[in-house]
């Protein structure tokens, strides 16, 4: 439930943006920041949130995160101006950065290995993989029947369920290590990710501007400094051993690709359905659901294939199938129909992504010690957001270049949307190459725990 809320909140306001802009009088820049503020705060604070969950307590971090997330959602839903809404979205992202790694790290330590771990991560992966499409559909329903404000206020239902469920069922746990909190590492990685994401957002209006290049350079420089700090500090916020495993590195790259495709291309998918096919927000939201439905329908088979063959073959094949679906979508025409030109492609993408998102979290976190669960979980989530930022910037550049400089509201042709789908296919194929080359995870029925995994220390 937590993962669903976090993922769908990145897309739930997409179909509502025209109504939001009209009611609050947003400028074009403010309109974009309704999405960017959430991703920027989320992506830049995740590592800090992950390490805090490890040391402060995962249940405690979860409860603080979900209460803060709910409060920010309420403020956003009641916002009277664009400035208020953007600020509320940023605070949502900040609390999501505490909530997401706490939830995923608890899953990691509750199911350290075996078939139960595979099943648990399969369910988690399905929700993560279908959340963006669910967000578009739910956003269309709420915008049509209740108004755009309920795209944020609906989170209060999930908040109440999360608080009750956590208080009743979850047990406290935290790392057994003692030491500092790596303040300088936390500052540099937060500012580094923030600068990088902000630079990529500015790049949507031009990659060669001085401001864009300055923020990108600053972000990369701060992240390089962060690596140096982590290599020297006794209690790093991100132990570099997490990144040295080739299988985990491959899974991290694939996660970034999935983020680029989901967050980057689904925005254009919503406009394709509304601008080119002239569907209402409600119908457009539902029209994206076949991708999520096919992902969930194939989950059981993907889980069995993963348990039998491991992550390398299943994830590589899934990425190739998803790329084929994007290539199909790229063949759209101006007078084409949804049933002939969109639905088959969405189904193919959904089937392919099932083979990726079901094992992805498991592969990325296999062998991670108890003390590192929050940090590793934060990397997985952070790469999803950073991948989405990169994808949004790249796909926007492709769209504008192919459509003759028109933005998503003005373009009436199909060339820009075709370019976005081709870009998404290329990204998925790059992920397939990396998965085939680096991932070496056996089936989850085999022992998964690292020989050096740290024993956990339950608390409370």
Short mmCIF file of C-alpha atoms in Angstrom, two decimals:
data_model
loop_
_atom_site.label_atom_id
_atom_site.label_comp_id
_atom_site.label_asym_id
_atom_site.label_seq_id
_atom_site.Cartn_x
_atom_site.Cartn_y
_atom_site.Cartn_z
CA UNK A 1 0.00 0.00 0.00
CA UNK A 2 2.81 2.39 0.87
CA UNK A 3 4.66 1.71 -2.36
CA UNK A 4 1.46 2.21 -4.35
CA UNK A 5 0.87 5.62 -2.77
CA UNK A 6 4.46 6.74 -3.35
CA UNK A 7 4.57 5.67 -7.01
CA UNK A 8 1.09 6.79 -8.04
CA UNK A 9 1.64 10.24 -6.51
CA UNK A 10 4.30 10.87 -9.16
CA UNK A 11 1.62 10.58 -11.89
CA UNK A 12 -1.81 11.05 -10.31
CA UNK A 13 -1.84 14.81 -10.98
CA UNK A 14 -0.77 14.46 -14.64
CA UNK A 15 -4.24 14.26 -16.15
CA UNK A 16 -5.49 16.93 -13.74
CA UNK A 17 -2.86 19.55 -14.63
CA UNK A 18 -5.02 21.49 -17.14
CA UNK A 19 -7.77 21.89 -14.52
CA UNK A 20 -5.23 22.78 -11.80
CA UNK A 21 -3.61 25.40 -14.01
CA UNK A 22 -6.98 26.98 -14.84
CA UNK A 23 -8.28 27.11 -11.25
CA UNK A 24 -5.09 28.34 -9.55
CA UNK A 25 -3.82 30.46 -12.42
CA UNK A 26 -0.51 28.64 -12.73
CA UNK A 27 2.13 29.78 -15.17
CA UNK A 28 3.61 27.17 -17.52
CA UNK A 29 6.68 26.98 -15.28
CA UNK A 30 4.57 26.48 -12.15
CA UNK A 31 2.56 23.79 -13.91
CA UNK A 32 5.71 21.76 -14.50
CA UNK A 33 6.88 22.29 -10.91
CA UNK A 34 3.75 20.59 -9.55
CA UNK A 35 5.41 17.36 -10.74
CA UNK A 36 9.05 18.39 -10.37
CA UNK A 37 8.81 19.52 -6.73
CA UNK A 38 7.74 16.03 -5.65
CA UNK A 39 10.43 14.22 -7.66
CA UNK A 40 13.17 16.69 -6.69
CA UNK A 41 12.57 16.43 -2.95
CA UNK A 42 12.03 12.67 -3.11
CA UNK A 43 15.12 11.87 -5.17
CA UNK A 44 17.51 14.19 -3.35
CA UNK A 45 16.58 13.13 0.21
CA UNK A 46 16.19 9.37 -0.23
CA UNK A 47 19.66 8.28 0.86
CA UNK A 48 19.47 10.44 3.96
CA UNK A 49 16.03 8.99 4.70
CA UNK A 50 17.30 5.44 4.20
CA UNK A 51 20.18 5.75 6.62
CA UNK A 52 17.96 7.55 9.13
CA UNK A 53 15.49 4.65 8.99
CA UNK A 54 18.32 2.20 9.67
CA UNK A 55 19.69 4.05 12.70
CA UNK A 56 16.60 5.76 14.13
CA UNK A 57 14.22 2.82 13.76
CA UNK A 58 12.30 1.58 10.73
CA UNK A 59 8.83 1.51 12.33
CA UNK A 60 9.34 4.94 13.86
CA UNK A 61 10.57 6.35 10.54
CA UNK A 62 7.64 4.78 8.75
CA UNK A 63 5.10 6.34 11.12
CA UNK A 64 6.69 9.80 10.96
CA UNK A 65 6.93 9.50 7.19
CA UNK A 66 3.33 8.52 6.58
CA UNK A 67 1.91 11.10 9.02
CA UNK A 68 3.96 13.86 7.37
CA UNK A 69 3.02 12.61 3.91
CA UNK A 70 -0.67 12.71 4.82
CA UNK A 71 -0.41 16.21 6.30
CA UNK A 72 1.35 17.54 3.18
CA UNK A 73 -1.30 15.88 0.99
CA UNK A 74 -4.04 17.62 2.96
CA UNK A 75 -2.30 20.99 2.56
CA UNK A 76 -1.89 20.44 -1.18
CA UNK A 77 -5.51 19.40 -1.59
CA UNK A 78 -6.65 22.59 0.16
CA UNK A 79 -4.07 24.89 -1.47
CA UNK A 80 -5.34 28.29 -2.54
CA UNK A 81 -2.41 29.23 -4.78
CA UNK A 82 0.19 27.67 -7.04
CA UNK A 83 2.94 28.50 -4.54
CA UNK A 84 1.14 26.61 -1.78
CA UNK A 85 0.53 23.60 -4.01
CA UNK A 86 4.16 23.41 -5.15
CA UNK A 87 5.42 23.74 -1.55
CA UNK A 88 3.04 20.99 -0.40
CA UNK A 89 4.24 18.71 -3.21
CA UNK A 90 7.84 19.30 -2.15
CA UNK A 91 7.03 18.40 1.46
CA UNK A 92 5.19 15.31 0.22
CA UNK A 93 8.38 14.25 -1.55
CA UNK A 94 10.50 14.91 1.54
CA UNK A 95 8.36 12.67 3.75
CA UNK A 96 8.14 10.06 0.97
CA UNK A 97 11.96 9.96 1.10
CA UNK A 98 11.68 8.81 4.72
CA UNK A 99 8.68 6.55 4.13
CA UNK A 100 9.84 4.61 1.07
CA UNK A 101 13.17 3.20 2.35
CA UNK A 102 11.63 2.41 5.74
CA UNK A 103 8.93 0.30 4.07
CA UNK A 104 11.28 -1.49 1.67
CA UNK A 105 14.00 -2.12 4.26
CA UNK A 106 11.44 -3.68 6.61
CA UNK A 107 10.48 -6.04 3.81
CA UNK A 108 14.16 -6.87 3.31
CA UNK A 109 14.82 -7.79 6.94
CA UNK A 110 11.51 -9.63 7.47
CA UNK A 111 12.19 -11.92 4.48
CA UNK A 112 15.99 -12.41 4.33
CA UNK A 113 15.92 -15.36 1.85
CA UNK A 114 13.96 -18.20 0.31
CA UNK A 115 10.66 -18.51 -1.54
CA UNK A 116 8.78 -16.23 0.85
CA UNK A 117 11.23 -13.46 0.04
CA UNK A 118 10.63 -14.02 -3.66
CA UNK A 119 6.87 -13.85 -3.23
CA UNK A 120 7.02 -10.75 -1.01
CA UNK A 121 9.26 -8.87 -3.42
CA UNK A 122 7.15 -10.00 -6.37
CA UNK A 123 4.07 -8.39 -4.82
CA UNK A 124 6.08 -5.27 -3.98
CA UNK A 125 7.51 -5.13 -7.51
CA UNK A 126 4.11 -5.53 -9.16
CA UNK A 127 2.77 -2.58 -7.19
CA UNK A 128 5.86 -0.50 -8.03
CA UNK A 129 5.59 -1.45 -11.69
CA UNK A 130 1.89 -0.69 -12.06
CA UNK A 131 1.62 2.32 -9.76
CA UNK A 132 2.25 4.92 -12.47
CA UNK A 133 -0.57 3.58 -14.66
CA UNK A 134 -2.87 3.28 -11.64
CA UNK A 135 -2.05 6.90 -10.81
CA UNK A 136 -3.12 8.06 -14.27
CA UNK A 137 -6.38 6.09 -14.07
CA UNK A 138 -7.19 7.22 -10.53
CA UNK A 139 -6.32 10.80 -11.43
CA UNK A 140 -8.75 10.66 -14.35
CA UNK A 141 -11.56 9.29 -12.17
CA UNK A 142 -11.05 11.81 -9.37
CA UNK A 143 -10.64 14.76 -11.75
CA UNK A 144 -13.82 13.84 -13.63
CA UNK A 145 -16.11 13.16 -10.67
CA UNK A 146 -14.64 14.89 -7.60
CA UNK A 147 -12.22 17.57 -8.81
CA UNK A 148 -8.44 17.73 -8.96
CA UNK A 149 -8.06 18.39 -5.22
CA UNK A 150 -9.05 14.81 -4.46
CA UNK A 151 -5.99 13.61 -6.36
CA UNK A 152 -4.16 14.71 -3.19
CA UNK A 153 -6.85 14.34 -0.53
CA UNK A 154 -7.29 10.65 -1.39
CA UNK A 155 -3.92 10.06 0.29
CA UNK A 156 -5.57 10.65 3.66
CA UNK A 157 -7.34 7.29 3.32
CA UNK A 158 -4.03 5.52 2.75
CA UNK A 159 -2.46 7.50 5.61
CA UNK A 160 -5.10 6.32 8.08
CA UNK A 161 -4.71 2.69 6.96
CA UNK A 162 -0.93 2.95 7.17
CA UNK A 163 -0.94 4.37 10.69
CA UNK A 164 -3.34 1.72 12.01
CA UNK A 165 -1.57 -1.12 10.19
CA UNK A 166 1.91 -0.06 11.32
CA UNK A 167 0.85 0.38 14.94
CA UNK A 168 -0.85 -3.01 15.00
CA UNK A 169 1.43 -5.27 12.93
CA UNK A 170 4.93 -3.85 12.55
CA UNK A 171 7.77 -4.47 15.00
CA UNK A 172 10.57 -1.99 15.55
CA UNK A 173 14.04 -2.75 14.21
CA UNK A 174 17.19 -0.75 13.63
CA UNK A 175 20.83 -1.24 12.87
CA UNK A 176 23.09 -2.76 15.48
CA UNK A 177 25.97 -0.45 14.59
CA UNK A 178 26.82 2.58 16.67
CA UNK A 179 28.50 5.74 15.53
CA UNK A 180 27.98 9.06 13.81
CA UNK A 181 25.39 9.88 11.21
CA UNK A 182 27.78 11.00 8.45
CA UNK A 183 26.53 14.60 8.38
CA UNK A 184 28.79 15.75 5.56
CA UNK A 185 27.91 12.73 3.46
CA UNK A 186 24.23 13.44 3.96
CA UNK A 187 24.65 17.10 3.01
CA UNK A 188 26.72 16.46 -0.11
CA UNK A 189 24.53 13.64 -1.49
CA UNK A 190 21.34 15.63 -0.84
CA UNK A 191 22.69 18.78 -2.51
CA UNK A 192 24.28 16.69 -5.27
CA UNK A 193 21.10 14.84 -6.17
CA UNK A 194 19.10 18.06 -5.81
CA UNK A 195 21.40 19.98 -8.16
CA UNK A 196 21.46 17.16 -10.68
CA UNK A 197 17.68 16.74 -10.75
CA UNK A 198 17.16 20.51 -10.92
CA UNK A 199 19.66 20.78 -13.78
CA UNK A 200 17.89 18.03 -15.68
CA UNK A 201 14.60 19.84 -15.17
CA UNK A 202 16.10 23.05 -16.60
CA UNK A 203 17.49 21.01 -19.50
CA UNK A 204 13.95 20.57 -20.81
CA UNK A 205 14.26 24.17 -22.07
CA UNK A 206 17.78 23.75 -23.43
CA UNK A 207 20.83 21.59 -22.72
CA UNK A 208 23.39 24.27 -23.57
CA UNK A 209 22.28 27.12 -21.31
CA UNK A 210 24.79 28.30 -18.72
CA UNK A 211 22.39 27.67 -15.82
CA UNK A 212 21.62 24.13 -16.92
CA UNK A 213 25.29 23.22 -17.37
CA UNK A 214 26.22 24.87 -14.07
CA UNK A 215 23.68 22.88 -12.05
CA UNK A 216 24.58 19.62 -13.81
CA UNK A 217 28.30 20.21 -13.18
CA UNK A 218 27.63 21.17 -9.56
CA UNK A 219 25.53 18.04 -9.04
CA UNK A 220 28.15 15.72 -10.54
CA UNK A 221 30.93 17.43 -8.58
CA UNK A 222 29.06 17.09 -5.28
CA UNK A 223 28.30 13.42 -5.97
CA UNK A 224 32.00 12.81 -6.71
CA UNK A 225 32.86 14.50 -3.41
CA UNK A 226 30.26 12.32 -1.72
CA UNK A 227 32.03 9.16 -2.97
CA UNK A 228 35.33 10.45 -1.53
CA UNK A 229 33.68 11.16 1.82
CA UNK A 230 32.03 7.73 1.93
CA UNK A 231 35.34 6.01 1.23
CA UNK A 232 36.99 7.71 4.20
CA UNK A 233 34.30 7.96 6.89
CA UNK A 234 33.90 5.26 9.52
CA UNK A 235 30.08 5.25 9.39
CA UNK A 236 29.06 6.15 5.82
CA UNK A 237 25.50 7.02 4.87
CA UNK A 238 26.02 4.81 1.80
CA UNK A 239 28.58 2.02 2.35
CA UNK A 240 30.37 1.69 -0.98
CA UNK A 241 30.30 -2.09 -0.62
CA UNK A 242 26.63 -1.88 -1.63
CA UNK A 243 27.67 -0.63 -5.08
CA UNK A 244 30.58 -3.01 -5.72
CA UNK A 245 28.48 -6.11 -6.42
CA UNK A 246 28.07 -6.45 -10.22
CA UNK A 247 24.59 -7.98 -10.00
CA UNK A 248 23.38 -5.18 -7.76
CA UNK A 249 24.97 -2.57 -10.04
CA UNK A 250 23.14 -4.08 -13.01
CA UNK A 251 19.85 -4.05 -11.11
CA UNK A 252 20.39 -0.42 -10.13
CA UNK A 253 20.90 0.53 -13.80
CA UNK A 254 17.75 -1.34 -14.82
CA UNK A 255 15.82 0.46 -12.06
CA UNK A 256 16.94 3.82 -13.47
CA UNK A 257 15.76 2.72 -16.94
CA UNK A 258 12.37 1.68 -15.57
CA UNK A 259 12.07 5.06 -13.83
CA UNK A 260 12.90 6.88 -17.08
CA UNK A 261 10.30 4.92 -19.03
CA UNK A 262 7.56 5.10 -16.39
CA UNK A 263 7.86 8.69 -15.20
CA UNK A 264 9.26 10.08 -18.43
CA UNK A 265 7.03 8.45 -21.03
CA UNK A 266 3.73 8.10 -19.16
CA UNK A 267 3.34 11.89 -19.10
CA UNK A 268 3.49 11.93 -22.91
CA UNK A 269 1.26 8.88 -23.06
CA UNK A 270 -1.42 10.84 -21.21
CA UNK A 271 -1.14 13.71 -23.70
CA UNK A 272 -1.09 11.33 -26.67
CA UNK A 273 -4.41 9.91 -25.55
CA UNK A 274 -5.96 13.32 -24.84
CA UNK A 275 -4.44 15.50 -27.58
CA UNK A 276 -4.15 13.09 -30.53
CA UNK A 277 -6.96 10.64 -29.78
CA UNK A 278 -9.17 13.31 -28.15
CA UNK A 279 -10.09 11.17 -25.14
CA UNK A 280 -11.45 12.75 -21.96
CA UNK A 281 -9.26 12.66 -18.81
CA UNK A 282 -11.46 9.87 -17.41
CA UNK A 283 -11.28 7.69 -20.52
CA UNK A 284 -7.58 8.46 -21.01
CA UNK A 285 -6.87 7.37 -17.46
CA UNK A 286 -8.65 4.06 -17.96
CA UNK A 287 -7.01 3.61 -21.36
CA UNK A 288 -3.62 3.24 -19.65
CA UNK A 289 -4.78 0.44 -17.35
CA UNK A 290 -4.20 -2.50 -19.76
CA UNK A 291 -0.46 -2.07 -19.22
CA UNK A 292 -0.85 -2.43 -15.44
CA UNK A 293 -3.39 -5.26 -15.80
CA UNK A 294 -1.11 -7.27 -18.08
CA UNK A 295 1.77 -6.74 -15.64
CA UNK A 296 -0.30 -8.11 -12.77
CA UNK A 297 -1.75 -10.94 -14.88
CA UNK A 298 1.74 -12.20 -15.73
CA UNK A 299 3.10 -11.79 -12.20
CA UNK A 300 2.56 -15.39 -11.15
CA UNK A 301 4.31 -16.75 -14.23
CA UNK A 302 7.15 -14.23 -13.85
CA UNK A 303 7.62 -15.27 -10.23
CA UNK A 304 7.85 -18.95 -11.19
CA UNK A 305 10.28 -18.22 -14.02
CA UNK A 306 12.43 -16.14 -11.68
CA UNK A 307 12.46 -18.87 -9.06
CA UNK A 308 13.52 -21.40 -11.68
CA UNK A 309 15.94 -19.45 -13.90
CA UNK A 310 17.03 -16.46 -11.79
CA UNK A 311 17.03 -12.78 -12.60
CA UNK A 312 19.36 -12.58 -15.61
CA UNK A 313 17.25 -14.36 -18.23
CA UNK A 314 13.84 -13.25 -16.97
CA UNK A 315 14.77 -9.57 -16.71
CA UNK A 316 16.60 -9.50 -20.05
CA UNK A 317 13.66 -11.11 -21.85
CA UNK A 318 11.20 -8.80 -20.10
CA UNK A 319 13.10 -5.68 -21.16
CA UNK A 320 13.24 -6.86 -24.78
CA UNK A 321 9.48 -7.58 -24.83
CA UNK A 322 8.72 -4.17 -23.29
CA UNK A 323 10.94 -2.52 -25.91
CA UNK A 324 8.97 -4.32 -28.64
CA UNK A 325 5.79 -2.86 -27.17
CA UNK A 326 7.25 0.67 -27.30
CA UNK A 327 8.32 0.12 -30.91
CA UNK A 328 4.73 -0.89 -31.73
CA UNK A 329 3.43 2.30 -30.10
CA UNK A 330 5.89 4.34 -32.17
CA UNK A 331 4.03 3.33 -35.36
CA UNK A 332 1.02 5.50 -34.44
CA UNK A 333 -0.72 7.60 -37.08
CA UNK A 334 -2.78 10.79 -36.82
CA UNK A 335 -6.08 9.07 -37.67
CA UNK A 336 -5.34 5.75 -35.97
CA UNK A 337 -7.52 4.15 -33.31
CA UNK A 338 -6.75 3.26 -29.72
CA UNK A 339 -7.70 -0.39 -30.26
CA UNK A 340 -5.38 -0.93 -33.22
CA UNK A 341 -2.42 1.33 -32.48
CA UNK A 342 -2.26 1.70 -28.69
CA UNK A 343 -3.81 -1.25 -26.87
CA UNK A 344 -1.55 -4.02 -28.33
CA UNK A 345 1.55 -1.98 -27.53
CA UNK A 346 0.44 -1.32 -23.96
CA UNK A 347 -0.23 -5.03 -23.43
CA UNK A 348 3.23 -5.94 -24.74
CA UNK A 349 4.91 -3.35 -22.51
CA UNK A 350 2.97 -4.62 -19.50
CA UNK A 351 3.88 -8.25 -20.15
CA UNK A 352 7.54 -7.35 -20.57
CA UNK A 353 7.70 -5.19 -17.48
CA UNK A 354 6.23 -8.01 -15.42
CA UNK A 355 9.45 -9.92 -16.06
CA UNK A 356 11.44 -6.94 -14.79
CA UNK A 357 9.56 -5.47 -11.82
CA UNK A 358 8.73 -8.82 -10.20
CA UNK A 359 12.38 -9.79 -9.55
CA UNK A 360 13.97 -6.33 -9.61
CA UNK A 361 13.72 -5.41 -5.92
CA UNK A 362 14.80 -8.92 -4.95
CA UNK A 363 17.84 -8.88 -7.23
CA UNK A 364 18.86 -5.38 -6.13
CA UNK A 365 18.69 -6.24 -2.42
CA UNK A 366 19.88 -9.85 -2.38
CA UNK A 367 22.79 -10.30 0.02
CA UNK A 368 22.44 -6.86 1.62
CA UNK A 369 23.27 -6.96 5.31
CA UNK A 370 20.78 -5.94 8.00
CA UNK A 371 22.72 -2.75 8.74
CA UNK A 372 22.64 -1.70 5.08
CA UNK A 373 19.00 -2.51 4.26
CA UNK A 374 17.73 1.07 4.50
CA UNK A 375 20.61 2.54 2.51
CA UNK A 376 20.32 -0.06 -0.26
CA UNK A 377 16.54 0.37 -0.38
CA UNK A 378 17.01 4.12 -0.66
CA UNK A 379 19.36 3.67 -3.63
CA UNK A 380 16.73 1.57 -5.42
CA UNK A 381 14.04 4.21 -4.89
CA UNK A 382 16.39 7.11 -5.58
CA UNK A 383 17.42 5.69 -8.95
CA UNK A 384 13.74 5.37 -9.89
CA UNK A 385 13.26 9.12 -9.33
CA UNK A 386 16.57 10.17 -10.89
CA UNK A 387 15.88 7.91 -13.85
CA UNK A 388 12.48 9.55 -14.18
CA UNK A 389 14.04 13.02 -14.18
CA UNK A 390 16.55 12.03 -16.85
CA UNK A 391 13.82 10.36 -18.90
CA UNK A 392 11.50 13.36 -18.66
CA UNK A 393 14.28 15.71 -19.80
CA UNK A 394 15.42 13.46 -22.65
CA UNK A 395 11.91 12.62 -23.86
CA UNK A 396 10.91 16.29 -23.76
CA UNK A 397 13.93 17.15 -25.91
CA UNK A 398 13.02 14.34 -28.33
CA UNK A 399 9.40 15.47 -28.44
CA UNK A 400 10.20 19.13 -29.09
CA UNK A 401 12.81 18.26 -31.71
CA UNK A 402 10.51 15.89 -33.59
CA UNK A 403 7.40 18.11 -33.40
CA UNK A 404 9.04 21.28 -34.60
CA UNK A 405 9.40 23.05 -31.27
CA UNK A 406 5.81 22.64 -30.08
CA UNK A 407 5.10 21.67 -26.50
CA UNK A 408 2.72 18.96 -25.32
CA UNK A 409 -0.26 21.29 -25.20
CA UNK A 410 0.24 22.73 -28.70
CA UNK A 411 1.42 19.76 -30.76
CA UNK A 412 -1.28 18.18 -32.90
CA UNK A 413 0.88 15.81 -34.96
CA UNK A 414 2.23 12.41 -33.99
CA UNK A 415 5.94 12.80 -34.74
CA UNK A 416 6.81 13.95 -31.23
CA UNK A 417 4.98 11.09 -29.54
CA UNK A 418 6.58 8.56 -31.91
CA UNK A 419 10.01 9.95 -30.99
CA UNK A 420 9.24 9.52 -27.28
CA UNK A 421 8.21 5.89 -27.77
CA UNK A 422 11.34 5.20 -29.84
CA UNK A 423 13.47 6.76 -27.09
CA UNK A 424 11.76 4.58 -24.49
CA UNK A 425 12.42 1.48 -26.61
CA UNK A 426 16.11 2.39 -26.89
CA UNK A 427 16.36 2.85 -23.11
CA UNK A 428 14.74 -0.54 -22.47
CA UNK A 429 17.09 -2.27 -24.93
CA UNK A 430 20.08 -0.64 -23.18
CA UNK A 431 18.73 -2.05 -19.93
CA UNK A 432 18.47 -5.49 -21.52
CA UNK A 433 22.13 -5.40 -22.57
CA UNK A 434 23.23 -4.43 -19.06
CA UNK A 435 21.01 -7.07 -17.45
CA UNK A 436 22.41 -9.79 -19.69
CA UNK A 437 25.99 -8.70 -19.01
CA UNK A 438 25.94 -8.07 -15.26
CA UNK A 439 23.10 -9.87 -13.48
CA UNK A 440 23.98 -13.34 -12.19
CA UNK A 441 21.33 -14.00 -9.52
CA UNK A 442 20.22 -17.66 -9.12
CA UNK A 443 16.63 -18.66 -8.45
CA UNK A 444 15.28 -17.47 -5.11
CA UNK A 445 14.87 -21.05 -3.89
CA UNK A 446 18.65 -21.06 -3.57
CA UNK A 447 20.21 -19.47 -0.49
CA UNK A 448 20.26 -15.72 -0.90
CA UNK A 449 21.76 -14.36 2.25
CA UNK A 450 25.27 -13.08 2.06
CA UNK A 451 27.91 -14.97 3.96
CA UNK A 452 28.79 -11.69 5.60
CA UNK A 453 25.23 -10.58 6.34
CA UNK A 454 24.84 -8.85 9.69
CA UNK A 455 22.47 -10.40 12.24
CA UNK A 456 19.56 -8.19 13.13
CA UNK A 457 18.77 -6.71 16.50
CA UNK A 458 15.02 -6.42 17.15
CA UNK A 459 14.00 -3.47 19.28
CA UNK A 460 10.91 -3.01 21.43
#
